Amino acid sequence: MRKCYKCGQKATVYLPQHRIAFCKEHYIEWYLKRVEETIKEFRMFGKGDRVLVAVSGGKDSLSLWDALYRLGYDADGFYINLGIGEYSKRSQLACEKFANQRGLVLHVFELEKAVASVPALKELENRPACSFCGQLKRYYTNKFAKERGYKVVATGHNLDDETAVLLSNVLSWQMDYLSRQSPVLSEGEGFVRRVKPLVKFSEKENALYAFLAKIEYVEEECPFAEGASSIEHKKLLSLLEEKSPGTKLRFYMDFLRRMRPMLKAEQVALRPCSLCGEPTTGEVCSVCRLKERVAKASLSSSPSS
Ligand code: AMP
Ligand code: ZN
Ligand code: ZN
């Protein structure tokens, strides 16, 4: 029988990459302490800063919001309803329930009203849903945070997400993407600071926290994420992790400590979009161009009178 490292009682969880076991209470304590340490290590934000947590209703982002709340940070939630049928409805409900139980503020944004639903956009655009969906989520969280005076946007990206992206960027030597891959993206030029306080936690560790902290989250994945290449990269990394626990954390942290400082970020000239004012490299930003295509498509499909 494994014993809790802290109190010697029967352990409920064992973390192979840290070679450490905890009872329920001390796992929660360890998790919260590690979130706080990560926020401090990367100078993400302080106790007085207003934080907007982008929540999807899944285990990672709700665990993040819960941890920030318990640690005494000033954190409101932001949920984007992507209009993906029952999946989006269930996710919104999970976020609302979470916020209500704790007396927290949740902002809900409806993509269908602002642009179109993800399924409708998928019909229109000849590319994977994840590519425009990610773009839209970044655009609207940034815009909303700016308009409402939030200092920073926090997302629930975990170690599995970050190492999958890192592996993919390394496989194709995307030097520019590599130079910008960081748990903190600074504010400036129309962007609010973006942070990922859960980068040191695996998906499993977040699921364990959510379970032990009794967070009711949506388990199903987005139906449009099926077949995304990141899933293959995650599988591959998990195989390596199983053979040698700690591989993912080492891969990621050593990249940040040893490799990233050697990379120079390419300077891209940004200017305000001529239609919406958000930062872009061209004349009109990609979201405004997407909106134009939506408007054109709905014009051509509406019956002529
Ligand atoms: P994903 O790209 O689905 O792995 O999500 C990565 C992070 O983006 C999550 O941890 C959330 O912080 C944020 N996020 C994902 N979906 C939504 C959503 N519908 N509304 C707001 N934030 C989201
Ligand atoms: Zn214990
Ligand atoms: Zn624009």
CSV table of C-alpha atoms and ligand atoms in Angstrom, one decimal:
chain,number,residue,atom,x,y,z
A,1,MET,CA,0.0,0.0,0.0
A,2,ARG,CA,1.3,3.4,-1.0
A,3,LYS,CA,1.3,6.1,1.7
A,4,CYS,CA,0.7,9.9,1.4
A,5,TYR,CA,4.0,11.7,1.3
A,6,LYS,CA,2.6,14.4,3.6
A,7,CYS,CA,0.5,12.6,6.3
A,8,GLY,CA,1.4,8.9,5.9
A,9,GLN,CA,-2.3,7.9,5.5
A,10,LYS,CA,-3.4,5.6,2.7
A,11,ALA,CA,-2.6,7.4,-0.7
A,12,THR,CA,-5.3,7.8,-3.3
A,13,VAL,CA,-3.1,9.1,-6.1
A,14,TYR,CA,0.3,8.3,-7.3
A,15,LEU,CA,2.2,10.6,-9.7
A,16,PRO,CA,4.8,8.5,-11.5
A,17,GLN,CA,6.7,11.5,-13.1
A,18,HIS,CA,7.2,13.0,-9.6
A,19,ARG,CA,7.5,9.6,-7.8
A,20,ILE,CA,5.1,10.9,-5.2
A,21,ALA,CA,1.8,9.7,-3.6
A,22,PHE,CA,-0.9,11.7,-1.9
A,23,CYS,CA,-4.2,11.3,-0.1
A,24,LYS,CA,-7.1,13.3,-1.5
A,25,GLU,CA,-6.6,16.3,0.8
A,26,HIS,CA,-2.8,16.6,0.2
A,27,TYR,CA,-3.2,16.1,-3.6
A,28,ILE,CA,-5.4,19.2,-3.7
A,29,GLU,CA,-3.0,21.1,-1.5
A,30,TRP,CA,0.0,20.0,-3.8
A,31,TYR,CA,-2.0,21.0,-6.9
A,32,LEU,CA,-2.9,24.5,-5.6
A,33,LYS,CA,0.6,25.1,-4.5
A,34,ARG,CA,2.0,24.2,-7.9
A,35,VAL,CA,-0.5,26.4,-9.7
A,36,GLU,CA,0.6,29.3,-7.5
A,37,GLU,CA,4.3,28.5,-8.1
A,38,THR,CA,3.8,28.4,-11.8
A,39,ILE,CA,2.0,31.8,-11.8
A,40,LYS,CA,4.9,33.3,-9.8
A,41,GLU,CA,7.7,31.5,-11.8
A,42,PHE,CA,6.5,33.0,-15.1
A,43,ARG,CA,5.3,36.3,-13.5
A,44,MET,CA,1.8,35.7,-15.0
A,45,PHE,CA,-0.3,38.0,-12.7
A,46,GLY,CA,-0.7,39.2,-9.2
A,47,LYS,CA,-3.5,39.1,-6.6
A,48,GLY,CA,-4.8,42.5,-7.5
A,49,ASP,CA,-5.0,41.9,-11.3
A,50,ARG,CA,-8.3,41.2,-13.0
A,51,VAL,CA,-8.1,37.8,-14.7
A,52,LEU,CA,-10.5,36.6,-17.4
A,53,VAL,CA,-10.4,32.7,-17.5
A,54,ALA,CA,-11.4,31.3,-20.8
A,55,VAL,CA,-13.6,28.3,-19.9
A,56,SER,CA,-14.7,25.5,-22.1
A,57,GLY,CA,-16.6,23.5,-19.5
A,58,GLY,CA,-13.9,20.8,-19.6
A,59,LYS,CA,-11.7,19.5,-16.8
A,60,ASP,CA,-8.7,21.7,-17.6
A,61,SER,CA,-10.2,25.2,-17.7
A,62,LEU,CA,-12.7,24.5,-14.8
A,63,SER,CA,-9.9,23.2,-12.7
A,64,LEU,CA,-7.9,26.3,-13.5
A,65,TRP,CA,-10.8,28.6,-12.5
A,66,ASP,CA,-11.4,26.6,-9.3
A,67,ALA,CA,-7.7,26.8,-8.4
A,68,LEU,CA,-7.6,30.6,-9.0
A,69,TYR,CA,-10.7,31.1,-7.0
A,70,ARG,CA,-9.4,29.0,-4.0
A,71,LEU,CA,-6.0,30.8,-4.2
A,72,GLY,CA,-7.8,34.2,-3.9
A,73,TYR,CA,-7.3,35.6,-7.3
A,74,ASP,CA,-9.8,38.0,-8.9
A,75,ALA,CA,-10.9,35.7,-11.8
A,76,ASP,CA,-14.1,35.9,-13.9
A,77,GLY,CA,-15.0,33.3,-16.5
A,78,PHE,CA,-15.6,33.7,-20.2
A,79,TYR,CA,-17.4,31.0,-22.2
A,80,ILE,CA,-17.8,31.2,-26.0
A,81,ASN,CA,-20.9,29.2,-27.2
A,82,LEU,CA,-19.7,27.9,-30.5
A,83,GLY,CA,-23.1,26.7,-31.5
A,84,ILE,CA,-22.1,23.0,-31.7
A,85,GLY,CA,-25.6,21.6,-30.8
A,86,GLU,CA,-25.9,19.7,-27.6
A,87,TYR,CA,-22.2,19.7,-26.9
A,88,SER,CA,-22.2,23.5,-26.6
A,89,LYS,CA,-25.3,23.5,-24.5
A,90,ARG,CA,-24.0,21.0,-22.1
A,91,SER,CA,-20.6,22.9,-21.9
A,92,GLN,CA,-22.3,26.2,-21.2
A,93,LEU,CA,-24.5,24.6,-18.5
A,94,ALA,CA,-21.4,23.1,-16.8
A,95,CYS,CA,-19.8,26.6,-16.7
A,96,GLU,CA,-22.9,28.3,-15.4
A,97,LYS,CA,-23.4,25.7,-12.7
A,98,PHE,CA,-19.8,26.0,-11.7
A,99,ALA,CA,-20.0,29.8,-11.4
A,100,ASN,CA,-23.4,29.7,-9.6
A,101,GLN,CA,-22.1,27.3,-7.0
A,102,ARG,CA,-19.2,29.6,-6.1
A,103,GLY,CA,-20.9,32.9,-6.7
A,104,LEU,CA,-18.5,33.8,-9.5
A,105,VAL,CA,-19.1,36.0,-12.6
A,106,LEU,CA,-19.4,34.2,-15.9
A,107,HIS,CA,-19.7,36.0,-19.2
A,108,VAL,CA,-21.2,34.1,-22.1
A,109,PHE,CA,-20.5,35.1,-25.7
A,110,GLU,CA,-22.5,33.6,-28.6
A,111,LEU,CA,-20.4,33.0,-31.7
A,112,GLU,CA,-23.6,32.4,-33.8
A,113,LYS,CA,-24.7,36.0,-33.1
A,114,ALA,CA,-21.4,37.6,-33.8
A,115,VAL,CA,-20.3,35.5,-36.9
A,116,ALA,CA,-21.9,32.1,-37.4
A,117,SER,CA,-21.9,28.7,-35.6
A,118,VAL,CA,-18.9,26.5,-36.0
A,119,PRO,CA,-20.9,23.8,-38.0
A,120,ALA,CA,-22.1,26.6,-40.4
A,121,LEU,CA,-18.6,27.9,-40.8
A,122,LYS,CA,-17.3,24.4,-41.4
A,123,GLU,CA,-19.7,24.2,-44.3
A,124,LEU,CA,-18.4,27.4,-45.7
A,125,GLU,CA,-14.7,27.1,-45.1
A,126,ASN,CA,-12.7,24.4,-46.8
A,127,ARG,CA,-10.3,23.8,-43.9
A,128,PRO,CA,-10.3,22.0,-40.5
A,129,ALA,CA,-12.7,23.6,-38.0
A,130,CYS,CA,-9.9,23.8,-35.3
A,131,SER,CA,-8.0,26.3,-37.4
A,132,PHE,CA,-10.7,29.0,-37.6
A,133,CYS,CA,-12.3,28.1,-34.3
A,134,GLY,CA,-9.0,28.7,-32.4
A,135,GLN,CA,-8.6,32.0,-34.3
A,136,LEU,CA,-12.1,33.1,-33.4
A,137,LYS,CA,-11.7,32.1,-29.7
A,138,ARG,CA,-8.4,34.1,-29.4
A,139,TYR,CA,-9.9,37.1,-31.2
A,140,TYR,CA,-13.1,37.4,-29.1
A,141,THR,CA,-11.4,36.6,-25.7
A,142,ASN,CA,-8.8,39.3,-26.4
A,143,LYS,CA,-11.4,41.8,-27.6
A,144,PHE,CA,-13.7,41.2,-24.7
A,145,ALA,CA,-10.9,41.3,-22.1
A,146,LYS,CA,-9.7,44.7,-23.5
A,147,GLU,CA,-13.2,46.2,-23.6
A,148,ARG,CA,-14.0,45.1,-20.1
A,149,GLY,CA,-10.6,46.1,-18.6
A,150,TYR,CA,-9.2,42.7,-17.8
A,151,LYS,CA,-5.4,42.7,-17.3
A,152,VAL,CA,-4.9,39.1,-18.5
A,153,VAL,CA,-6.5,36.2,-20.2
A,154,ALA,CA,-5.8,32.7,-18.7
A,155,THR,CA,-6.4,29.5,-20.6
A,156,GLY,CA,-6.4,25.9,-19.4
A,157,HIS,CA,-3.8,24.6,-21.8
A,158,ASN,CA,-2.0,21.7,-20.2
A,159,LEU,CA,1.3,19.9,-20.5
A,160,ASP,CA,-0.1,17.4,-23.1
A,161,ASP,CA,-1.4,20.3,-25.2
A,162,GLU,CA,1.9,22.2,-25.0
A,163,THR,CA,4.2,19.2,-25.7
A,164,ALA,CA,2.0,18.1,-28.7
A,165,VAL,CA,2.4,21.6,-30.2
A,166,LEU,CA,6.1,21.6,-29.4
A,167,LEU,CA,6.6,18.2,-31.0
A,168,SER,CA,4.7,19.3,-34.1
A,169,ASN,CA,6.7,22.6,-34.3
A,170,VAL,CA,10.0,20.7,-33.9
A,171,LEU,CA,9.1,18.1,-36.5
A,172,SER,CA,8.6,20.8,-39.1
A,173,TRP,CA,11.2,23.2,-37.6
A,174,GLN,CA,8.7,26.0,-37.3
A,175,MET,CA,11.3,28.4,-35.9
A,176,ASP,CA,8.9,31.3,-35.7
A,177,TYR,CA,6.2,29.4,-33.9
A,178,LEU,CA,8.9,27.9,-31.6
A,179,SER,CA,10.2,31.3,-30.7
A,180,ARG,CA,6.6,32.4,-29.6
A,181,GLN,CA,5.7,29.2,-27.8
A,182,SER,CA,5.5,30.3,-24.2
A,183,PRO,CA,3.3,30.1,-21.1
A,184,VAL,CA,3.2,33.9,-21.1
A,185,LEU,CA,2.5,36.1,-24.2
A,186,SER,CA,3.1,39.7,-23.3
A,187,GLU,CA,0.6,42.4,-23.8
A,188,GLY,CA,1.0,45.2,-26.3
A,189,GLU,CA,-0.1,46.3,-29.8
A,190,GLY,CA,-3.7,45.6,-29.1
A,191,PHE,CA,-3.2,42.3,-27.3
A,192,VAL,CA,-4.0,41.6,-23.7
A,193,ARG,CA,-1.5,39.4,-21.9
A,194,ARG,CA,-2.2,35.6,-22.3
A,195,VAL,CA,-1.1,33.1,-19.8
A,196,LYS,CA,-1.3,29.3,-19.3
A,197,PRO,CA,-1.0,28.5,-15.6
A,198,LEU,CA,-1.5,24.7,-16.1
A,199,VAL,CA,1.4,24.1,-18.4
A,200,LYS,CA,3.1,21.9,-15.7
A,201,PHE,CA,0.1,19.6,-15.2
A,202,SER,CA,-0.7,16.7,-17.4
A,203,GLU,CA,-4.2,16.1,-18.6
A,204,LYS,CA,-4.5,13.2,-16.1
A,205,GLU,CA,-3.4,15.4,-13.2
A,206,ASN,CA,-6.1,18.0,-14.1
A,207,ALA,CA,-8.7,15.3,-14.4
A,208,LEU,CA,-7.6,14.0,-10.9
A,209,TYR,CA,-7.9,17.5,-9.4
A,210,ALA,CA,-11.4,18.0,-11.0
A,211,PHE,CA,-12.5,14.7,-9.7
A,212,LEU,CA,-11.2,15.1,-6.2
A,213,ALA,CA,-12.4,18.8,-6.0
A,214,LYS,CA,-15.8,17.6,-7.1
A,215,ILE,CA,-16.0,19.8,-10.2
A,216,GLU,CA,-18.8,18.8,-12.6
A,217,TYR,CA,-17.2,19.1,-16.0
A,218,VAL,CA,-18.1,17.9,-19.5
A,219,GLU,CA,-16.2,14.8,-20.4
A,220,GLU,CA,-16.9,14.6,-24.1
A,221,GLU,CA,-14.5,16.2,-26.5
A,222,CYS,CA,-15.5,18.6,-29.2
A,223,PRO,CA,-16.9,16.5,-32.1
A,224,PHE,CA,-15.0,18.6,-34.6
A,225,ALA,CA,-11.6,17.8,-32.9
A,226,GLU,CA,-11.7,14.3,-34.3
A,227,GLY,CA,-8.8,13.5,-36.5
A,228,ALA,CA,-6.8,16.5,-35.5
A,229,SER,CA,-3.0,15.8,-35.9
A,230,SER,CA,-2.4,16.9,-32.3
A,231,ILE,CA,-4.2,13.7,-31.2
A,232,GLU,CA,-1.5,11.6,-32.9
A,233,HIS,CA,1.3,13.6,-31.3
A,234,LYS,CA,-0.4,13.2,-27.9
A,235,LYS,CA,-0.5,9.5,-28.3
A,236,LEU,CA,3.1,9.3,-29.3
A,237,LEU,CA,4.2,11.4,-26.3
A,238,SER,CA,2.1,9.3,-23.9
A,239,LEU,CA,3.9,6.2,-25.1
A,240,LEU,CA,7.2,7.8,-24.3
A,241,GLU,CA,5.9,9.0,-21.0
A,242,GLU,CA,4.7,5.5,-20.0
A,243,LYS,CA,8.2,4.1,-20.7
A,244,SER,CA,9.9,6.9,-19.0
A,245,PRO,CA,7.8,9.0,-16.6
A,246,GLY,CA,8.7,12.7,-16.6
A,247,THR,CA,9.6,12.8,-20.3
A,248,LYS,CA,6.9,15.4,-21.2
A,249,LEU,CA,7.7,17.7,-18.4
A,250,ARG,CA,11.4,17.5,-19.2
A,251,PHE,CA,10.9,18.0,-22.9
A,252,TYR,CA,8.8,21.2,-22.3
A,253,MET,CA,10.7,22.7,-19.4
A,254,ASP,CA,14.1,22.1,-21.0
A,255,PHE,CA,12.8,23.7,-24.2
A,256,LEU,CA,11.8,26.8,-22.2
A,257,ARG,CA,15.0,27.0,-20.2
A,258,ARG,CA,17.6,25.9,-22.7
A,259,MET,CA,16.3,26.3,-26.3
A,260,ARG,CA,13.8,29.2,-26.3
A,261,PRO,CA,16.3,31.8,-25.1
A,262,MET,CA,18.4,31.0,-28.2
A,263,LEU,CA,15.5,31.8,-30.5
A,264,LYS,CA,14.8,35.2,-31.8
A,265,ALA,CA,11.1,36.1,-32.4
A,266,GLU,CA,10.5,37.4,-35.9
A,267,GLN,CA,9.2,41.0,-35.7
A,268,VAL,CA,5.9,41.2,-37.5
A,269,ALA,CA,4.5,44.7,-38.1
A,270,LEU,CA,0.9,44.9,-36.8
A,271,ARG,CA,-1.6,47.6,-37.5
A,272,PRO,CA,-5.3,48.0,-36.6
A,273,CYS,CA,-7.8,46.3,-38.9
A,274,SER,CA,-9.5,48.9,-41.1
A,275,LEU,CA,-12.9,47.4,-40.2
A,276,CYS,CA,-12.8,46.4,-36.5
A,277,GLY,CA,-9.6,48.0,-35.2
A,278,GLU,CA,-8.1,44.7,-33.8
A,279,PRO,CA,-4.4,44.1,-34.5
A,280,THR,CA,-3.6,42.4,-37.9
A,281,THR,CA,-0.7,42.1,-40.3
A,282,GLY,CA,-2.8,43.1,-43.3
A,283,GLU,CA,-5.4,45.7,-44.2
A,284,VAL,CA,-8.4,43.7,-42.9
A,285,CYS,CA,-8.1,41.0,-40.2
A,286,SER,CA,-8.9,37.4,-40.7
A,287,VAL,CA,-12.1,37.5,-38.6
A,288,CYS,CA,-13.5,40.4,-40.6
A,289,ARG,CA,-12.7,38.6,-43.8
A,290,LEU,CA,-14.4,35.5,-42.5
A,291,LYS,CA,-17.5,37.6,-41.6
A,292,GLU,CA,-17.5,39.0,-45.1
A,293,ARG,CA,-17.5,35.5,-46.6
A,294,VAL,CA,-20.4,34.6,-44.2
A,295,ALA,CA,-22.4,37.7,-45.4
A,296,LYS,CA,-21.8,36.9,-49.0
A,297,ALA,CA,-22.8,33.2,-48.6
A,298,SER,CA,-26.0,34.1,-46.8
A,299,LEU,CA,-26.8,36.7,-49.5
A,300,SER,CA,-26.4,34.2,-52.3
A,301,SER,CA,-28.4,31.5,-50.4
A,302,SER,CA,-31.3,33.7,-49.5
A,303,PRO,CA,-34.3,33.4,-51.9
A,304,SER,CA,-34.6,36.2,-54.4
A,305,SER,CA,-37.8,38.1,-54.4
B,1,AMP,P1,-8.8,23.5,-26.6
B,1,AMP,O1,-8.3,24.2,-27.7
B,1,AMP,O2,-10.2,23.1,-26.7
B,1,AMP,O3,-7.9,22.4,-26.0
B,1,AMP,O4,-8.9,24.6,-25.4
B,1,AMP,C1,-7.8,25.2,-24.9
B,1,AMP,C2,-8.2,26.3,-23.9
B,1,AMP,O5,-9.0,27.3,-24.6
B,1,AMP,C3,-9.1,25.8,-22.8
B,1,AMP,O6,-8.4,25.3,-21.7
B,1,AMP,C4,-9.9,27.0,-22.5
B,1,AMP,O7,-9.2,27.9,-21.6
B,1,AMP,C5,-10.1,27.7,-23.8
B,1,AMP,N1,-11.3,27.4,-24.5
B,1,AMP,C6,-11.6,26.3,-25.2
B,1,AMP,N2,-12.9,26.3,-25.6
B,1,AMP,C7,-13.5,27.5,-25.1
B,1,AMP,C8,-14.7,28.1,-25.2
B,1,AMP,N3,-15.8,27.5,-25.9
B,1,AMP,N4,-14.9,29.3,-24.6
B,1,AMP,C9,-13.9,29.9,-23.9
B,1,AMP,N5,-12.7,29.3,-23.8
B,1,AMP,C10,-12.5,28.2,-24.4
B,2,ZN,ZN,-2.1,13.1,3.1
B,3,ZN,ZN,-11.2,43.1,-38.2
